Amino acid sequence: MSERDMKLVVTGAAGRMGQTLIRMIHAMPGVVLHAAVERKGSPFIGKDAGEVAGLGANGVTIGDEPLEAFLEADGVLDFTTPASSVAFSGLAAQARIVHVIGTTGCSDDDEEKFRAAGRHGRIVKSGNMSLGVNLLSVLVEQAATALPPRDWDIEVLEMHHKHKVDAPSGTALLLGEAAARGRKVALAQESVRVRDGHTGARPQGKIGFATLRGGSVIGEHTVYFAGEGEMVTLSHSAGDRTIFARGAITAALWALDRKPGYYSMLDVLGLSHS
């Protein structure tokens, strides 16, 4: 493509991640904020996106017509809701632009729709956009491959701020999927999401999840490999949302010249085994 800056649209522009994305676009070379989108009826419609993000006026007015914003853009950065992301994926495919999805809590049906959109657009989707978490997922897969389930139990513990609405987190599920790949099993059949009451002994080979919510925690994830008399612990701590924003913009730049498809951050980072 030409050497001009990549024109990006931020959806959910007035939210915590939307504002972070706008600030990061301003700070990173090679990209420019083309448009900012919010849901219809939002009190932020008509406001300057730069002012909302704390940068000062940048001349980009927040609107509520995503297709109009997408048609002249090169890519969209989307950390919104599953229903919104599905709708945006169809519009982005129609506009033939890059769609980076950091939305979590998506269903299997949602994922199928994203993959369908990837036949015409370029979708990059991940439960977590940070380099550190995606490297962690590779290490978790390797550990799960090396440590036999008859001797080692896997537990995924995550904590996020009190406003998070989905559980387990997208990152926890990403790490659980990595563990399941390492063991060559399906996470849906082998995961334990809830324990309450008289549960009996822990079944061999299960991948357990525990969820904590409170305060302003951005993201803490730990995968425990518990054996007899020893434990291996792999962890990641997110101290700032800018790591996700930087990763999302990096993904958009990577996908700009790719053929249509459904990609992950492992593809972006060259860590994919496919």
PDB file of C-alpha atoms in Angstrom:
ATOM      1  CA  MET A   1       0.000   0.000   0.000  1.00  0.00           C
ATOM      2  CA  SER A   2       1.030   3.629  -0.220  1.00  0.00           C
ATOM      3  CA  GLU A   3       3.182   5.261   2.413  1.00  0.00           C
ATOM      4  CA  ARG A   4       0.369   7.438   3.713  1.00  0.00           C
ATOM      5  CA  ASP A   5      -0.889   6.955   7.255  1.00  0.00           C
ATOM      6  CA  MET A   6      -3.432   4.188   7.787  1.00  0.00           C
ATOM      7  CA  LYS A   7      -6.866   5.736   8.382  1.00  0.00           C
ATOM      8  CA  LEU A   8      -8.483   4.131  11.434  1.00  0.00           C
ATOM      9  CA  VAL A   9     -11.992   4.274  12.890  1.00  0.00           C
ATOM     10  CA  VAL A  10     -12.527   3.772  16.630  1.00  0.00           C
ATOM     11  CA  THR A  11     -15.885   2.320  17.683  1.00  0.00           C
ATOM     12  CA  GLY A  12     -17.114   2.787  21.233  1.00  0.00           C
ATOM     13  CA  ALA A  13     -15.048   5.960  21.055  1.00  0.00           C
ATOM     14  CA  ALA A  14     -16.184   7.456  24.365  1.00  0.00           C
ATOM     15  CA  GLY A  15     -15.562   4.314  26.450  1.00  0.00           C
ATOM     16  CA  ARG A  16     -12.417   3.538  28.439  1.00  0.00           C
ATOM     17  CA  MET A  17     -10.804   1.541  25.637  1.00  0.00           C
ATOM     18  CA  GLY A  18     -12.096   3.864  22.942  1.00  0.00           C
ATOM     19  CA  GLN A  19     -10.424   6.859  24.572  1.00  0.00           C
ATOM     20  CA  THR A  20      -7.225   4.856  25.074  1.00  0.00           C
ATOM     21  CA  LEU A  21      -7.220   3.879  21.384  1.00  0.00           C
ATOM     22  CA  ILE A  22      -7.682   7.491  20.313  1.00  0.00           C
ATOM     23  CA  ARG A  23      -4.758   8.597  22.471  1.00  0.00           C
ATOM     24  CA  MET A  24      -2.568   5.764  21.179  1.00  0.00           C
ATOM     25  CA  ILE A  25      -3.385   6.531  17.532  1.00  0.00           C
ATOM     26  CA  HIS A  26      -2.284  10.088  18.250  1.00  0.00           C
ATOM     27  CA  ALA A  27       0.996   8.818  19.704  1.00  0.00           C
ATOM     28  CA  MET A  28       1.917   6.102  17.178  1.00  0.00           C
ATOM     29  CA  PRO A  29       3.462   6.760  13.734  1.00  0.00           C
ATOM     30  CA  GLY A  30       1.844   5.386  10.598  1.00  0.00           C
ATOM     31  CA  VAL A  31      -1.775   5.805  11.696  1.00  0.00           C
ATOM     32  CA  VAL A  32      -4.328   8.605  11.883  1.00  0.00           C
ATOM     33  CA  LEU A  33      -7.788   8.838  13.451  1.00  0.00           C
ATOM     34  CA  HIS A  34     -10.206   8.974  10.513  1.00  0.00           C
ATOM     35  CA  ALA A  35     -13.499   8.706  12.407  1.00  0.00           C
ATOM     36  CA  ALA A  36     -14.982   7.937  15.823  1.00  0.00           C
ATOM     37  CA  VAL A  37     -18.258   6.090  16.320  1.00  0.00           C
ATOM     38  CA  GLU A  38     -20.618   5.706  19.269  1.00  0.00           C
ATOM     39  CA  ARG A  39     -24.000   4.018  19.657  1.00  0.00           C
ATOM     40  CA  LYS A  40     -27.100   5.898  18.562  1.00  0.00           C
ATOM     41  CA  GLY A  41     -28.412   8.092  21.352  1.00  0.00           C
ATOM     42  CA  SER A  42     -25.047   8.432  23.070  1.00  0.00           C
ATOM     43  CA  PRO A  43     -24.572  11.807  24.772  1.00  0.00           C
ATOM     44  CA  PHE A  44     -21.146  11.992  23.100  1.00  0.00           C
ATOM     45  CA  ILE A  45     -22.526  12.209  19.545  1.00  0.00           C
ATOM     46  CA  GLY A  46     -21.369  15.476  17.998  1.00  0.00           C
ATOM     47  CA  LYS A  47     -18.506  15.983  20.437  1.00  0.00           C
ATOM     48  CA  ASP A  48     -14.868  16.230  19.386  1.00  0.00           C
ATOM     49  CA  ALA A  49     -13.174  12.837  19.804  1.00  0.00           C
ATOM     50  CA  GLY A  50      -9.866  14.380  20.845  1.00  0.00           C
ATOM     51  CA  GLU A  51     -11.504  16.417  23.590  1.00  0.00           C
ATOM     52  CA  VAL A  52     -13.398  13.369  24.895  1.00  0.00           C
ATOM     53  CA  ALA A  53     -10.105  11.426  25.010  1.00  0.00           C
ATOM     54  CA  GLY A  54      -8.335  14.243  26.844  1.00  0.00           C
ATOM     55  CA  LEU A  55      -6.070  15.232  23.934  1.00  0.00           C
ATOM     56  CA  GLY A  56      -7.691  18.530  23.047  1.00  0.00           C
ATOM     57  CA  ALA A  57      -9.671  19.144  19.865  1.00  0.00           C
ATOM     58  CA  ASN A  58      -8.528  17.071  16.869  1.00  0.00           C
ATOM     59  CA  GLY A  59     -11.306  17.897  14.423  1.00  0.00           C
ATOM     60  CA  VAL A  60     -12.844  14.395  14.430  1.00  0.00           C
ATOM     61  CA  THR A  61     -16.495  14.526  15.465  1.00  0.00           C
ATOM     62  CA  ILE A  62     -18.027  11.458  17.094  1.00  0.00           C
ATOM     63  CA  GLY A  63     -20.831  10.083  14.929  1.00  0.00           C
ATOM     64  CA  ASP A  64     -23.315   7.215  14.959  1.00  0.00           C
ATOM     65  CA  GLU A  65     -23.163   5.949  11.345  1.00  0.00           C
ATOM     66  CA  PRO A  66     -20.508   3.206  11.214  1.00  0.00           C
ATOM     67  CA  LEU A  67     -20.809   2.307   7.521  1.00  0.00           C
ATOM     68  CA  GLU A  68     -20.381   5.941   6.542  1.00  0.00           C
ATOM     69  CA  ALA A  69     -17.234   6.064   8.679  1.00  0.00           C
ATOM     70  CA  PHE A  70     -15.891   2.749   7.327  1.00  0.00           C
ATOM     71  CA  LEU A  71     -16.252   3.474   3.610  1.00  0.00           C
ATOM     72  CA  GLU A  72     -13.354   5.922   3.413  1.00  0.00           C
ATOM     73  CA  ALA A  73     -11.215   4.245   6.091  1.00  0.00           C
ATOM     74  CA  ASP A  74      -8.537   1.532   6.037  1.00  0.00           C
ATOM     75  CA  GLY A  75      -9.440  -0.188   9.291  1.00  0.00           C
ATOM     76  CA  VAL A  76     -11.595  -0.205  12.410  1.00  0.00           C
ATOM     77  CA  LEU A  77     -10.570  -0.848  16.019  1.00  0.00           C
ATOM     78  CA  ASP A  78     -13.409  -2.424  17.953  1.00  0.00           C
ATOM     79  CA  PHE A  79     -13.596  -3.101  21.713  1.00  0.00           C
ATOM     80  CA  THR A  80     -17.373  -2.918  22.158  1.00  0.00           C
ATOM     81  CA  THR A  81     -20.026  -5.620  22.697  1.00  0.00           C
ATOM     82  CA  PRO A  82     -20.554  -8.954  20.932  1.00  0.00           C
ATOM     83  CA  ALA A  83     -23.708  -7.780  19.118  1.00  0.00           C
ATOM     84  CA  SER A  84     -22.051  -4.547  17.995  1.00  0.00           C
ATOM     85  CA  SER A  85     -18.891  -6.325  16.867  1.00  0.00           C
ATOM     86  CA  VAL A  86     -20.891  -8.794  14.768  1.00  0.00           C
ATOM     87  CA  ALA A  87     -22.672  -5.889  13.069  1.00  0.00           C
ATOM     88  CA  PHE A  88     -19.394  -4.027  12.540  1.00  0.00           C
ATOM     89  CA  SER A  89     -17.750  -7.137  11.044  1.00  0.00           C
ATOM     90  CA  GLY A  90     -20.378  -7.280   8.301  1.00  0.00           C
ATOM     91  CA  LEU A  91     -20.000  -3.588   7.550  1.00  0.00           C
ATOM     92  CA  ALA A  92     -16.192  -3.778   7.574  1.00  0.00           C
ATOM     93  CA  ALA A  93     -16.291  -6.732   5.176  1.00  0.00           C
ATOM     94  CA  GLN A  94     -18.656  -4.768   2.947  1.00  0.00           C
ATOM     95  CA  ALA A  95     -16.198  -1.851   2.965  1.00  0.00           C
ATOM     96  CA  ARG A  96     -13.265  -4.298   2.444  1.00  0.00           C
ATOM     97  CA  ILE A  97     -11.293  -2.885   5.366  1.00  0.00           C
ATOM     98  CA  VAL A  98      -9.364  -4.326   8.314  1.00  0.00           C
ATOM     99  CA  HIS A  99     -11.429  -5.092  11.415  1.00  0.00           C
ATOM    100  CA  VAL A 100      -9.506  -5.577  14.660  1.00  0.00           C
ATOM    101  CA  ILE A 101     -11.758  -7.074  17.356  1.00  0.00           C
ATOM    102  CA  GLY A 102     -10.813  -6.955  21.020  1.00  0.00           C
ATOM    103  CA  THR A 103     -14.388  -7.573  22.202  1.00  0.00           C
ATOM    104  CA  THR A 104     -14.811 -10.437  24.677  1.00  0.00           C
ATOM    105  CA  GLY A 105     -17.801 -12.525  25.761  1.00  0.00           C
ATOM    106  CA  CYS A 106     -18.599 -13.625  22.192  1.00  0.00           C
ATOM    107  CA  SER A 107     -20.594 -16.813  21.567  1.00  0.00           C
ATOM    108  CA  ASP A 108     -19.754 -19.631  19.174  1.00  0.00           C
ATOM    109  CA  ASP A 109     -22.399 -18.227  16.818  1.00  0.00           C
ATOM    110  CA  ASP A 110     -20.714 -14.811  16.960  1.00  0.00           C
ATOM    111  CA  GLU A 111     -17.367 -16.437  16.112  1.00  0.00           C
ATOM    112  CA  GLU A 112     -18.894 -18.119  13.065  1.00  0.00           C
ATOM    113  CA  LYS A 113     -20.142 -14.745  11.853  1.00  0.00           C
ATOM    114  CA  PHE A 114     -16.675 -13.244  12.296  1.00  0.00           C
ATOM    115  CA  ARG A 115     -15.157 -16.088  10.292  1.00  0.00           C
ATOM    116  CA  ALA A 116     -17.770 -15.553   7.575  1.00  0.00           C
ATOM    117  CA  ALA A 117     -16.872 -11.848   7.443  1.00  0.00           C
ATOM    118  CA  GLY A 118     -13.242 -12.893   7.050  1.00  0.00           C
ATOM    119  CA  ARG A 119     -14.056 -14.285   3.606  1.00  0.00           C
ATOM    120  CA  HIS A 120     -14.226 -10.708   2.319  1.00  0.00           C
ATOM    121  CA  GLY A 121     -12.596  -8.571   4.998  1.00  0.00           C
ATOM    122  CA  ARG A 122      -9.495  -8.909   7.100  1.00  0.00           C
ATOM    123  CA  ILE A 123     -10.447  -9.830  10.653  1.00  0.00           C
ATOM    124  CA  VAL A 124      -7.925  -9.896  13.496  1.00  0.00           C
ATOM    125  CA  LYS A 125      -9.556 -11.095  16.711  1.00  0.00           C
ATOM    126  CA  SER A 126      -8.083 -11.969  20.081  1.00  0.00           C
ATOM    127  CA  GLY A 127      -9.236 -12.301  23.667  1.00  0.00           C
ATOM    128  CA  ASN A 128      -6.213 -10.143  24.458  1.00  0.00           C
ATOM    129  CA  MET A 129      -4.181  -7.874  22.194  1.00  0.00           C
ATOM    130  CA  SER A 130      -1.019  -7.642  24.298  1.00  0.00           C
ATOM    131  CA  LEU A 131       2.293  -9.181  23.250  1.00  0.00           C
ATOM    132  CA  GLY A 132       2.914 -10.524  26.753  1.00  0.00           C
ATOM    133  CA  VAL A 133      -0.378 -12.413  27.011  1.00  0.00           C
ATOM    134  CA  ASN A 134      -0.002 -13.984  23.581  1.00  0.00           C
ATOM    135  CA  LEU A 135       3.524 -15.095  24.440  1.00  0.00           C
ATOM    136  CA  LEU A 136       2.107 -16.465  27.703  1.00  0.00           C
ATOM    137  CA  SER A 137      -0.456 -18.494  25.731  1.00  0.00           C
ATOM    138  CA  VAL A 138       2.362 -20.151  23.782  1.00  0.00           C
ATOM    139  CA  LEU A 139       4.167 -21.026  27.024  1.00  0.00           C
ATOM    140  CA  VAL A 140       0.934 -22.409  28.519  1.00  0.00           C
ATOM    141  CA  GLU A 141       0.428 -24.630  25.479  1.00  0.00           C
ATOM    142  CA  GLN A 142       3.996 -25.897  25.709  1.00  0.00           C
ATOM    143  CA  ALA A 143       3.657 -26.612  29.430  1.00  0.00           C
ATOM    144  CA  ALA A 144       0.340 -28.416  28.912  1.00  0.00           C
ATOM    145  CA  THR A 145       1.976 -30.555  26.223  1.00  0.00           C
ATOM    146  CA  ALA A 146       4.919 -31.445  28.457  1.00  0.00           C
ATOM    147  CA  LEU A 147       3.094 -32.101  31.757  1.00  0.00           C
ATOM    148  CA  PRO A 148       0.824 -35.196  31.638  1.00  0.00           C
ATOM    149  CA  PRO A 149      -2.764 -34.734  32.891  1.00  0.00           C
ATOM    150  CA  ARG A 150      -2.563 -37.827  35.108  1.00  0.00           C
ATOM    151  CA  ASP A 151       0.009 -35.996  37.268  1.00  0.00           C
ATOM    152  CA  TRP A 152      -0.697 -32.288  36.696  1.00  0.00           C
ATOM    153  CA  ASP A 153      -3.870 -30.242  37.228  1.00  0.00           C
ATOM    154  CA  ILE A 154      -4.445 -26.956  35.390  1.00  0.00           C
ATOM    155  CA  GLU A 155      -6.248 -23.981  36.963  1.00  0.00           C
ATOM    156  CA  VAL A 156      -6.727 -20.553  35.378  1.00  0.00           C
ATOM    157  CA  LEU A 157      -7.257 -17.638  37.795  1.00  0.00           C
ATOM    158  CA  GLU A 158      -8.219 -14.158  36.595  1.00  0.00           C
ATOM    159  CA  MET A 159      -9.117 -10.844  38.217  1.00  0.00           C
ATOM    160  CA  HIS A 160     -10.567  -7.709  36.626  1.00  0.00           C
ATOM    161  CA  HIS A 161     -12.224  -4.442  37.648  1.00  0.00           C
ATOM    162  CA  LYS A 162     -15.734  -4.454  39.078  1.00  0.00           C
ATOM    163  CA  HIS A 163     -17.306  -3.108  35.866  1.00  0.00           C
ATOM    164  CA  LYS A 164     -16.368  -6.090  33.676  1.00  0.00           C
ATOM    165  CA  VAL A 165     -19.514  -7.885  32.513  1.00  0.00           C
ATOM    166  CA  ASP A 166     -18.271 -11.243  31.147  1.00  0.00           C
ATOM    167  CA  ALA A 167     -16.660 -14.152  32.992  1.00  0.00           C
ATOM    168  CA  PRO A 168     -14.337 -15.907  32.605  1.00  0.00           C
ATOM    169  CA  SER A 169     -12.452 -13.150  30.824  1.00  0.00           C
ATOM    170  CA  GLY A 170     -11.576 -13.457  27.145  1.00  0.00           C
ATOM    171  CA  THR A 171      -7.946 -13.737  28.183  1.00  0.00           C
ATOM    172  CA  ALA A 172      -8.669 -16.553  30.629  1.00  0.00           C
ATOM    173  CA  LEU A 173     -10.466 -18.437  27.874  1.00  0.00           C
ATOM    174  CA  LEU A 174      -7.592 -17.744  25.467  1.00  0.00           C
ATOM    175  CA  LEU A 175      -5.215 -19.296  28.016  1.00  0.00           C
ATOM    176  CA  GLY A 176      -7.592 -22.187  28.637  1.00  0.00           C
ATOM    177  CA  GLU A 177      -7.762 -22.856  24.892  1.00  0.00           C
ATOM    178  CA  ALA A 178      -3.959 -22.858  24.772  1.00  0.00           C
ATOM    179  CA  ALA A 179      -3.856 -25.436  27.570  1.00  0.00           C
ATOM    180  CA  ALA A 180      -6.489 -27.538  25.800  1.00  0.00           C
ATOM    181  CA  ARG A 181      -4.499 -27.443  22.548  1.00  0.00           C
ATOM    182  CA  GLY A 182      -1.440 -28.602  24.448  1.00  0.00           C
ATOM    183  CA  ARG A 183      -3.408 -31.556  25.769  1.00  0.00           C
ATOM    184  CA  LYS A 184      -5.193 -32.147  22.437  1.00  0.00           C
ATOM    185  CA  VAL A 185      -8.638 -31.887  24.002  1.00  0.00           C
ATOM    186  CA  ALA A 186     -11.672 -29.644  23.483  1.00  0.00           C
ATOM    187  CA  LEU A 187     -11.914 -26.952  26.163  1.00  0.00           C
ATOM    188  CA  ALA A 188     -15.723 -26.984  26.035  1.00  0.00           C
ATOM    189  CA  GLN A 189     -15.743 -30.619  27.211  1.00  0.00           C
ATOM    190  CA  GLU A 190     -12.873 -30.354  29.702  1.00  0.00           C
ATOM    191  CA  SER A 191     -13.402 -27.022  31.472  1.00  0.00           C
ATOM    192  CA  VAL A 192     -14.842 -26.472  34.937  1.00  0.00           C
ATOM    193  CA  ARG A 193     -16.291 -22.965  35.328  1.00  0.00           C
ATOM    194  CA  VAL A 194     -18.188 -23.188  38.641  1.00  0.00           C
ATOM    195  CA  ARG A 195     -17.568 -24.984  41.931  1.00  0.00           C
ATOM    196  CA  ASP A 196     -20.095 -24.757  44.721  1.00  0.00           C
ATOM    197  CA  GLY A 197     -21.215 -27.076  47.470  1.00  0.00           C
ATOM    198  CA  HIS A 198     -20.112 -30.706  47.760  1.00  0.00           C
ATOM    199  CA  THR A 199     -18.269 -31.104  44.454  1.00  0.00           C
ATOM    200  CA  GLY A 200     -16.370 -34.301  45.157  1.00  0.00           C
ATOM    201  CA  ALA A 201     -12.758 -34.878  44.165  1.00  0.00           C
ATOM    202  CA  ARG A 202     -11.293 -32.978  41.244  1.00  0.00           C
ATOM    203  CA  PRO A 203     -11.699 -35.028  38.020  1.00  0.00           C
ATOM    204  CA  GLN A 204      -8.433 -35.872  36.269  1.00  0.00           C
ATOM    205  CA  GLY A 205      -7.632 -33.820  33.175  1.00  0.00           C
ATOM    206  CA  LYS A 206     -10.089 -30.981  33.756  1.00  0.00           C
ATOM    207  CA  ILE A 207      -9.071 -27.341  33.178  1.00  0.00           C
ATOM    208  CA  GLY A 208     -10.488 -25.193  35.963  1.00  0.00           C
ATOM    209  CA  PHE A 209     -11.370 -21.495  35.959  1.00  0.00           C
ATOM    210  CA  ALA A 210     -11.718 -19.077  38.868  1.00  0.00           C
ATOM    211  CA  THR A 211     -12.939 -15.491  38.532  1.00  0.00           C
ATOM    212  CA  LEU A 212     -12.336 -12.489  40.792  1.00  0.00           C
ATOM    213  CA  ARG A 213     -13.868  -9.026  40.354  1.00  0.00           C
ATOM    214  CA  GLY A 214     -13.131  -5.809  42.222  1.00  0.00           C
ATOM    215  CA  GLY A 215     -11.769  -2.303  42.246  1.00  0.00           C
ATOM    216  CA  SER A 216      -9.993  -0.966  39.183  1.00  0.00           C
ATOM    217  CA  VAL A 217      -7.837  -3.997  38.306  1.00  0.00           C
ATOM    218  CA  ILE A 218      -7.092  -3.894  34.562  1.00  0.00           C
ATOM    219  CA  GLY A 219      -6.189  -7.552  34.231  1.00  0.00           C
ATOM    220  CA  GLU A 220      -4.375 -10.249  36.221  1.00  0.00           C
ATOM    221  CA  HIS A 221      -4.059 -13.795  34.867  1.00  0.00           C
ATOM    222  CA  THR A 222      -2.296 -16.815  36.321  1.00  0.00           C
ATOM    223  CA  VAL A 223      -2.203 -20.398  35.047  1.00  0.00           C
ATOM    224  CA  TYR A 224      -1.304 -22.967  37.698  1.00  0.00           C
ATOM    225  CA  PHE A 225       0.106 -26.371  36.816  1.00  0.00           C
ATOM    226  CA  ALA A 226      -0.250 -28.240  40.106  1.00  0.00           C
ATOM    227  CA  GLY A 227       1.546 -31.548  40.560  1.00  0.00           C
ATOM    228  CA  GLU A 228       2.314 -33.737  43.534  1.00  0.00           C
ATOM    229  CA  GLY A 229       4.757 -31.768  45.667  1.00  0.00           C
ATOM    230  CA  GLU A 230       5.443 -29.065  43.073  1.00  0.00           C
ATOM    231  CA  MET A 231       3.707 -26.315  41.112  1.00  0.00           C
ATOM    232  CA  VAL A 232       4.522 -24.362  37.952  1.00  0.00           C
ATOM    233  CA  THR A 233       2.983 -20.869  37.770  1.00  0.00           C
ATOM    234  CA  LEU A 234       2.735 -18.733  34.621  1.00  0.00           C
ATOM    235  CA  SER A 235       1.384 -15.195  35.064  1.00  0.00           C
ATOM    236  CA  HIS A 236       0.719 -11.893  33.335  1.00  0.00           C
ATOM    237  CA  SER A 237      -0.207  -8.555  34.891  1.00  0.00           C
ATOM    238  CA  ALA A 238      -1.638  -5.661  32.865  1.00  0.00           C
ATOM    239  CA  GLY A 239      -0.843  -2.323  34.444  1.00  0.00           C
ATOM    240  CA  ASP A 240      -2.140  -0.052  31.706  1.00  0.00           C
ATOM    241  CA  ARG A 241      -4.773  -0.319  28.940  1.00  0.00           C
ATOM    242  CA  THR A 242      -2.295   1.140  26.472  1.00  0.00           C
ATOM    243  CA  ILE A 243      -0.797  -2.348  26.001  1.00  0.00           C
ATOM    244  CA  PHE A 244      -4.076  -3.477  24.415  1.00  0.00           C
ATOM    245  CA  ALA A 245      -4.391  -0.334  22.306  1.00  0.00           C
ATOM    246  CA  ARG A 246      -0.817  -0.605  21.040  1.00  0.00           C
ATOM    247  CA  GLY A 247      -1.377  -4.253  20.175  1.00  0.00           C
ATOM    248  CA  ALA A 248      -4.611  -3.489  18.326  1.00  0.00           C
ATOM    249  CA  ILE A 249      -2.982  -0.780  16.197  1.00  0.00           C
ATOM    250  CA  THR A 250      -0.020  -3.056  15.495  1.00  0.00           C
ATOM    251  CA  ALA A 251      -2.509  -5.720  14.367  1.00  0.00           C
ATOM    252  CA  ALA A 252      -4.279  -3.262  12.061  1.00  0.00           C
ATOM    253  CA  LEU A 253      -1.012  -2.216  10.424  1.00  0.00           C
ATOM    254  CA  TRP A 254      -0.017  -5.881  10.006  1.00  0.00           C
ATOM    255  CA  ALA A 255      -3.351  -6.799   8.390  1.00  0.00           C
ATOM    256  CA  LEU A 256      -3.412  -3.866   5.977  1.00  0.00           C
ATOM    257  CA  ASP A 257      -1.709  -5.750   3.117  1.00  0.00           C
ATOM    258  CA  ARG A 258      -2.974  -9.243   3.969  1.00  0.00           C
ATOM    259  CA  LYS A 259      -5.482 -11.179   1.937  1.00  0.00           C
ATOM    260  CA  PRO A 260      -8.997 -11.575   3.386  1.00  0.00           C
ATOM    261  CA  GLY A 261      -9.106 -13.958   6.330  1.00  0.00           C
ATOM    262  CA  TYR A 262      -9.682 -14.531  10.022  1.00  0.00           C
ATOM    263  CA  TYR A 263      -6.467 -13.960  11.962  1.00  0.00           C
ATOM    264  CA  SER A 264      -5.322 -13.892  15.587  1.00  0.00           C
ATOM    265  CA  MET A 265      -2.640 -11.999  17.467  1.00  0.00           C
ATOM    266  CA  LEU A 266      -0.481 -15.114  17.220  1.00  0.00           C
ATOM    267  CA  ASP A 267      -0.492 -14.579  13.434  1.00  0.00           C
ATOM    268  CA  VAL A 268       0.423 -10.919  13.905  1.00  0.00           C
ATOM    269  CA  LEU A 269       3.307 -11.811  16.200  1.00  0.00           C
ATOM    270  CA  GLY A 270       4.545 -14.720  14.092  1.00  0.00           C
ATOM    271  CA  LEU A 271       3.784 -17.191  16.891  1.00  0.00           C
ATOM    272  CA  SER A 272       1.026 -19.130  15.141  1.00  0.00           C
ATOM    273  CA  HIS A 273       1.593 -22.848  14.610  1.00  0.00           C
ATOM    274  CA  SER A 274      -0.717 -22.945  11.587  1.00  0.00           C
TER     275      SER A 274
END
